[in-house]
Coordinates of C-alpha atoms in Angstrom, one line a residue:
M1 CA 0.0 0.0 0.0
S2 CA 3.0 2.3 0.2
I3 CA 3.5 2.2 -3.6
S4 CA -0.1 1.7 -4.9
S5 CA -3.8 1.9 -4.2
W6 CA -5.5 -0.4 -1.7
K7 CA -7.4 -1.9 -4.7
W8 CA -4.3 -3.9 -5.6
L9 CA -4.8 -5.9 -2.4
F10 CA -7.8 -7.5 -4.2
L11 CA -6.6 -7.2 -7.8
I12 CA -3.5 -9.2 -7.2
N13 CA -5.6 -12.2 -6.2
V14 CA -7.1 -12.5 -9.7
P15 CA -4.1 -14.1 -11.4
L16 CA -3.5 -16.2 -8.3
G17 CA -7.1 -17.4 -8.5
I18 CA -6.7 -18.3 -12.1
I19 CA -3.5 -20.2 -11.4
A20 CA -5.2 -22.1 -8.6
L21 CA -8.1 -23.0 -10.9
I22 CA -5.8 -24.3 -13.6
L23 CA -3.9 -26.4 -11.0
A24 CA -7.1 -27.7 -9.5
I25 CA -8.5 -28.8 -12.9
R26 CA -5.2 -30.4 -13.8
F27 CA -4.3 -32.3 -10.6
L28 CA -7.4 -32.7 -8.4
P29 CA -9.1 -36.1 -8.8
A30 CA -12.6 -36.2 -10.3
N31 CA -15.6 -37.0 -8.1
I32 CA -16.7 -40.6 -8.2
A33 CA -20.0 -40.9 -10.1
H34 CA -23.0 -42.2 -8.2
D35 CA -26.1 -43.8 -9.5
T36 CA -28.3 -41.4 -7.5
K37 CA -27.4 -37.9 -6.9
P38 CA -29.0 -35.9 -4.0
R39 CA -31.0 -33.0 -5.2
F40 CA -29.9 -29.5 -4.3
D41 CA -31.8 -28.4 -1.3
L42 CA -32.8 -24.8 -2.2
P43 CA -34.9 -24.1 0.9
S44 CA -32.0 -25.1 3.1
A45 CA -29.6 -23.0 1.1
V46 CA -31.8 -19.9 1.5
M47 CA -32.3 -20.4 5.2
N48 CA -28.6 -21.0 5.6
A49 CA -27.8 -17.7 3.9
L50 CA -30.4 -15.8 5.9
T51 CA -29.3 -17.3 9.2
F52 CA -25.6 -16.5 8.9
G53 CA -26.1 -13.4 6.8
L54 CA -28.4 -11.9 9.4
L55 CA -25.9 -12.7 12.2
I56 CA -23.1 -10.8 10.5
T57 CA -25.4 -8.0 9.4
A58 CA -26.6 -7.5 12.9
L59 CA -23.1 -7.4 14.3
S60 CA -22.0 -5.0 11.6
G61 CA -25.0 -2.8 12.1
F62 CA -24.3 -2.6 15.8
A63 CA -20.7 -1.7 15.1
Q64 CA -21.8 1.1 12.7
G65 CA -24.3 2.5 15.1
Q66 CA -27.5 1.5 13.2
S67 CA -30.9 1.7 14.8
L68 CA -31.4 -0.7 17.7
T69 CA -34.9 -1.4 16.4
L70 CA -33.5 -2.5 13.1
I71 CA -30.9 -4.7 14.7
G72 CA -33.5 -6.2 17.0
A73 CA -35.7 -7.0 14.0
E74 CA -32.8 -8.7 12.3
L75 CA -32.0 -10.8 15.4
L76 CA -35.7 -11.8 15.7
V77 CA -35.8 -12.9 12.1
L78 CA -32.5 -14.7 12.7
V79 CA -33.9 -16.7 15.6
V80 CA -37.0 -17.7 13.7
V81 CA -35.3 -18.6 10.5
G82 CA -32.5 -20.4 12.4
F83 CA -35.0 -22.4 14.4
F84 CA -36.7 -23.8 11.2
F85 CA -33.3 -24.2 9.5
V86 CA -32.0 -26.4 12.3
R87 CA -35.3 -28.4 12.4
R88 CA -35.0 -29.0 8.7
Q89 CA -31.4 -30.1 8.8
L90 CA -32.1 -32.6 11.6
S91 CA -35.0 -34.2 9.5
L92 CA -33.1 -34.6 6.3
P93 CA -31.1 -37.8 5.4
V94 CA -28.5 -35.7 3.6
P95 CA -28.5 -32.2 5.2
L96 CA -26.9 -29.2 3.8
L97 CA -25.4 -28.4 7.2
P98 CA -24.9 -31.7 9.2
I99 CA -25.9 -30.4 12.6
D100 CA -26.5 -33.9 13.8
L101 CA -22.7 -34.5 13.8
L102 CA -22.6 -32.1 16.8
R103 CA -24.0 -35.0 18.9
I104 CA -20.5 -36.5 18.7
P105 CA -18.7 -35.0 21.7
L106 CA -15.2 -34.9 20.2
F107 CA -16.6 -33.4 17.0
S108 CA -18.6 -30.7 18.7
L109 CA -15.7 -29.7 21.0
S110 CA -13.4 -29.4 18.0
I111 CA -15.9 -27.2 16.2
G112 CA -16.3 -25.0 19.2
T113 CA -12.5 -24.7 19.5
S114 CA -12.3 -23.8 15.8
I115 CA -14.8 -21.0 16.1
C116 CA -13.1 -19.5 19.1
S117 CA -9.6 -19.8 17.6
F118 CA -10.5 -18.3 14.2
C119 CA -12.5 -15.5 15.9
A120 CA -9.4 -14.7 18.0
Q121 CA -7.1 -14.8 15.0
M122 CA -9.3 -12.4 13.0
L123 CA -9.7 -10.1 16.0
A124 CA -5.9 -9.8 16.1
M125 CA -5.1 -9.7 12.3
V126 CA -7.7 -7.0 11.6
S127 CA -6.9 -4.8 14.6
L128 CA -3.1 -5.1 14.4
P129 CA -2.6 -2.9 11.3
F130 CA -4.7 -0.2 12.9
Y131 CA -2.7 -0.5 16.1
L132 CA 0.7 -0.5 14.4
Q133 CA -0.1 2.5 12.1
T134 CA -2.5 4.6 14.1
V135 CA -1.3 4.0 17.6
L136 CA 2.4 3.3 17.1
G137 CA 2.8 5.5 14.0
R138 CA 4.5 2.8 11.8
S139 CA 4.5 3.0 8.0
E140 CA 2.7 0.7 5.7
V141 CA 5.9 -1.2 4.9
E142 CA 6.9 -1.5 8.5
T143 CA 3.4 -2.7 9.4
G144 CA 3.6 -5.4 6.7
L145 CA 7.0 -6.6 7.8
L146 CA 6.1 -6.7 11.5
L147 CA 3.0 -8.8 10.7
T148 CA 5.0 -11.3 8.6
P149 CA 6.4 -13.4 11.5
W150 CA 2.9 -14.6 12.3
P151 CA 2.2 -16.5 9.1
L152 CA 5.8 -17.6 8.8
A153 CA 5.7 -19.2 12.2
T154 CA 2.4 -20.9 11.3
M155 CA 4.0 -22.2 8.1
V156 CA 7.0 -23.6 10.0
M157 CA 4.9 -25.1 12.8
A158 CA 2.2 -26.8 10.7
P159 CA 4.3 -29.7 9.5
L160 CA 5.6 -30.4 13.0
A161 CA 1.9 -30.4 14.2
G162 CA 1.1 -32.9 11.5
Y163 CA 3.9 -35.1 12.7
L164 CA 2.8 -34.9 16.4
I165 CA -0.8 -35.7 15.7
E166 CA 0.1 -39.4 15.3
R167 CA 1.8 -39.4 18.7
L168 CA -0.1 -37.1 20.9
H169 CA -3.8 -36.4 21.6
A170 CA -5.2 -33.6 19.4
G171 CA -6.8 -32.1 22.5
L172 CA -3.4 -31.7 24.2
L173 CA -1.8 -30.3 21.0
G174 CA -4.7 -27.9 20.5
A175 CA -4.7 -26.7 24.1
L176 CA -0.9 -26.2 24.0
G177 CA -1.1 -24.3 20.7
M178 CA -3.9 -22.0 22.0
V179 CA -2.0 -21.3 25.3
I180 CA 1.0 -20.3 23.2
M181 CA -1.1 -18.1 21.0
A182 CA -2.9 -16.5 24.0
A183 CA 0.5 -15.8 25.6
G184 CA 1.6 -14.0 22.4
L185 CA -1.7 -12.0 22.3
F186 CA -1.4 -11.0 26.0
A187 CA 2.2 -9.9 25.3
L188 CA 0.9 -7.7 22.5
V189 CA -1.8 -6.2 24.8
M190 CA 0.9 -5.3 27.3
L191 CA 3.4 -3.7 24.9
P192 CA 4.9 -0.4 26.1
A193 CA 4.0 2.9 24.5
S194 CA 7.0 2.9 22.2
P195 CA 8.0 -0.7 21.6
S196 CA 11.0 -1.8 19.7
D197 CA 10.7 -4.1 16.6
L198 CA 11.8 -7.0 18.7
N199 CA 9.2 -6.3 21.3
I200 CA 6.6 -6.7 18.6
I201 CA 8.2 -9.6 16.6
W202 CA 8.5 -12.2 19.3
P203 CA 4.8 -12.1 20.4
M204 CA 3.9 -12.4 16.7
I205 CA 6.1 -15.5 16.5
L206 CA 4.3 -17.0 19.5
C207 CA 0.9 -16.3 18.0
G208 CA 1.8 -17.8 14.7
A209 CA 3.5 -20.9 16.2
G210 CA 0.6 -21.5 18.6
F211 CA -2.0 -21.2 15.8
G212 CA 0.1 -23.5 13.6
L213 CA 0.4 -26.1 16.4
F214 CA -3.4 -26.0 16.9
Q215 CA -4.8 -25.9 13.4
S216 CA -3.6 -29.1 11.7
P217 CA -4.5 -31.4 14.6
N218 CA -7.9 -29.7 15.1
N219 CA -8.8 -30.0 11.4
H220 CA -7.7 -33.7 11.4
T221 CA -9.9 -34.4 14.5
I222 CA -12.9 -32.7 12.9
I223 CA -12.7 -34.9 9.8
T224 CA -11.8 -38.2 11.5
S225 CA -14.2 -37.9 14.5
A226 CA -17.2 -38.1 12.1
P227 CA -18.2 -41.4 10.4
R228 CA -16.2 -42.0 7.3
E229 CA -19.2 -41.8 5.0
R230 CA -19.9 -38.3 6.5
S231 CA -16.5 -36.9 5.9
G232 CA -17.9 -34.5 3.2
G233 CA -20.4 -33.1 5.7
A234 CA -17.6 -32.8 8.4
S235 CA -15.5 -30.8 5.9
G236 CA -18.5 -28.5 5.4
M237 CA -18.9 -27.9 9.1
L238 CA -15.1 -27.2 9.4
G239 CA -15.4 -24.5 6.7
T240 CA -18.5 -23.1 8.4
A241 CA -16.8 -22.9 11.8
R242 CA -13.8 -21.2 10.3
L243 CA -15.8 -18.6 8.4
L244 CA -18.2 -18.0 11.3
G245 CA -15.3 -17.3 13.6
Q246 CA -13.5 -15.1 11.1
S247 CA -16.6 -13.1 10.2
T248 CA -17.5 -12.6 13.9
G249 CA -14.0 -11.5 14.7
A250 CA -13.9 -8.9 11.9
A251 CA -17.3 -7.6 13.0
L252 CA -16.2 -7.3 16.6
V253 CA -13.1 -5.3 15.6
A254 CA -15.4 -2.9 13.7
L255 CA -17.6 -2.7 16.8
M256 CA -14.6 -2.0 19.1
L257 CA -13.1 0.7 16.8
N258 CA -16.5 2.4 16.4
Q259 CA -17.3 2.5 20.1
F260 CA -13.8 3.1 21.5
G261 CA -11.7 4.8 18.8
D262 CA -8.0 4.0 18.8
S263 CA -8.2 2.2 22.2
G264 CA -10.5 -0.3 20.4
T265 CA -7.3 -1.9 19.0
H266 CA -6.2 -2.8 22.5
L267 CA -9.6 -4.0 23.4
S268 CA -9.7 -6.2 20.3
L269 CA -6.3 -7.7 21.1
L270 CA -7.5 -8.3 24.7
A271 CA -10.7 -10.0 23.4
A272 CA -8.6 -12.1 21.1
A273 CA -6.4 -13.2 24.0
I274 CA -9.4 -14.2 26.1
L275 CA -10.9 -16.1 23.2
A276 CA -7.7 -18.0 22.6
T277 CA -7.6 -18.9 26.3
L278 CA -11.2 -20.1 26.0
A279 CA -10.3 -22.2 23.0
A280 CA -7.4 -23.7 25.0
V281 CA -9.9 -24.7 27.7
V282 CA -12.4 -26.2 25.3
S283 CA -9.6 -28.1 23.5
G284 CA -8.3 -29.4 26.8
L285 CA -11.8 -31.0 27.4
R286 CA -11.2 -33.2 24.4
I287 CA -8.4 -35.1 26.3
T288 CA -11.2 -37.0 28.1
Q289 CA -12.4 -38.3 24.7
P290 CA -10.8 -41.3 23.0
R291 CA -8.3 -40.7 20.2
V292 CA -9.5 -41.3 16.7
Q293 CA -7.4 -42.8 13.9
A294 CA -7.6 -41.6 10.3

């Protein structure tokens, strides 16, 4: 952003998307043909879009100071539509959103951990650029470089987490990862008024390493804790949990900034640290559940 318009942040993804599409067509295996294909459930799709769309709209509206009457009406419609959506999903043999899988304790705990962790991640990743530039006065280039250790640490830790999942319980790995991430977030919350680059970098590394240690084992557990024939539905729930957490986290940052100004960045980081701690607790509860094998 120091050399071009913010629009390039989105435009640069167009060629990357084209490359990904070409590689997917070339290398991904084709779906196995079935004699009977389930029909697309249009009513469920509409209710799904309304349920989650109204949730994010209500959160965003509250953040932007919209009328409480309008927000209340959105929440009321959300509850009504969500109720009938859940009832429909529980009655279908092949539901759009397999809510019945939440009856499996290990699966439901893993989904809950995923929502909390991705909400914490998005709270931090959206608020940190505002904190670094607005509060600390760093440039766009400095901000980008200071944020880089987080994804790099995640990239380095992910293969190690994949190796450890065959040897340690996913609940233990997830709890440890979230504790490390929470420690990094609390360290960011307690930064001095004029921190050095090193003061910022090492908490970023902790956050990224903790998230990397958590993510692979948690995803593995979500898929393998469901019956093998329901792996597709489990994958859908995994994606839903991720996007729900990320969308909620981004909306909460908007709420914090709108209500509290520049201090909202600190509050967002504090909320992220608390959510990461909650995710560690929920993940730890999985240790009482038997391990699953892929």
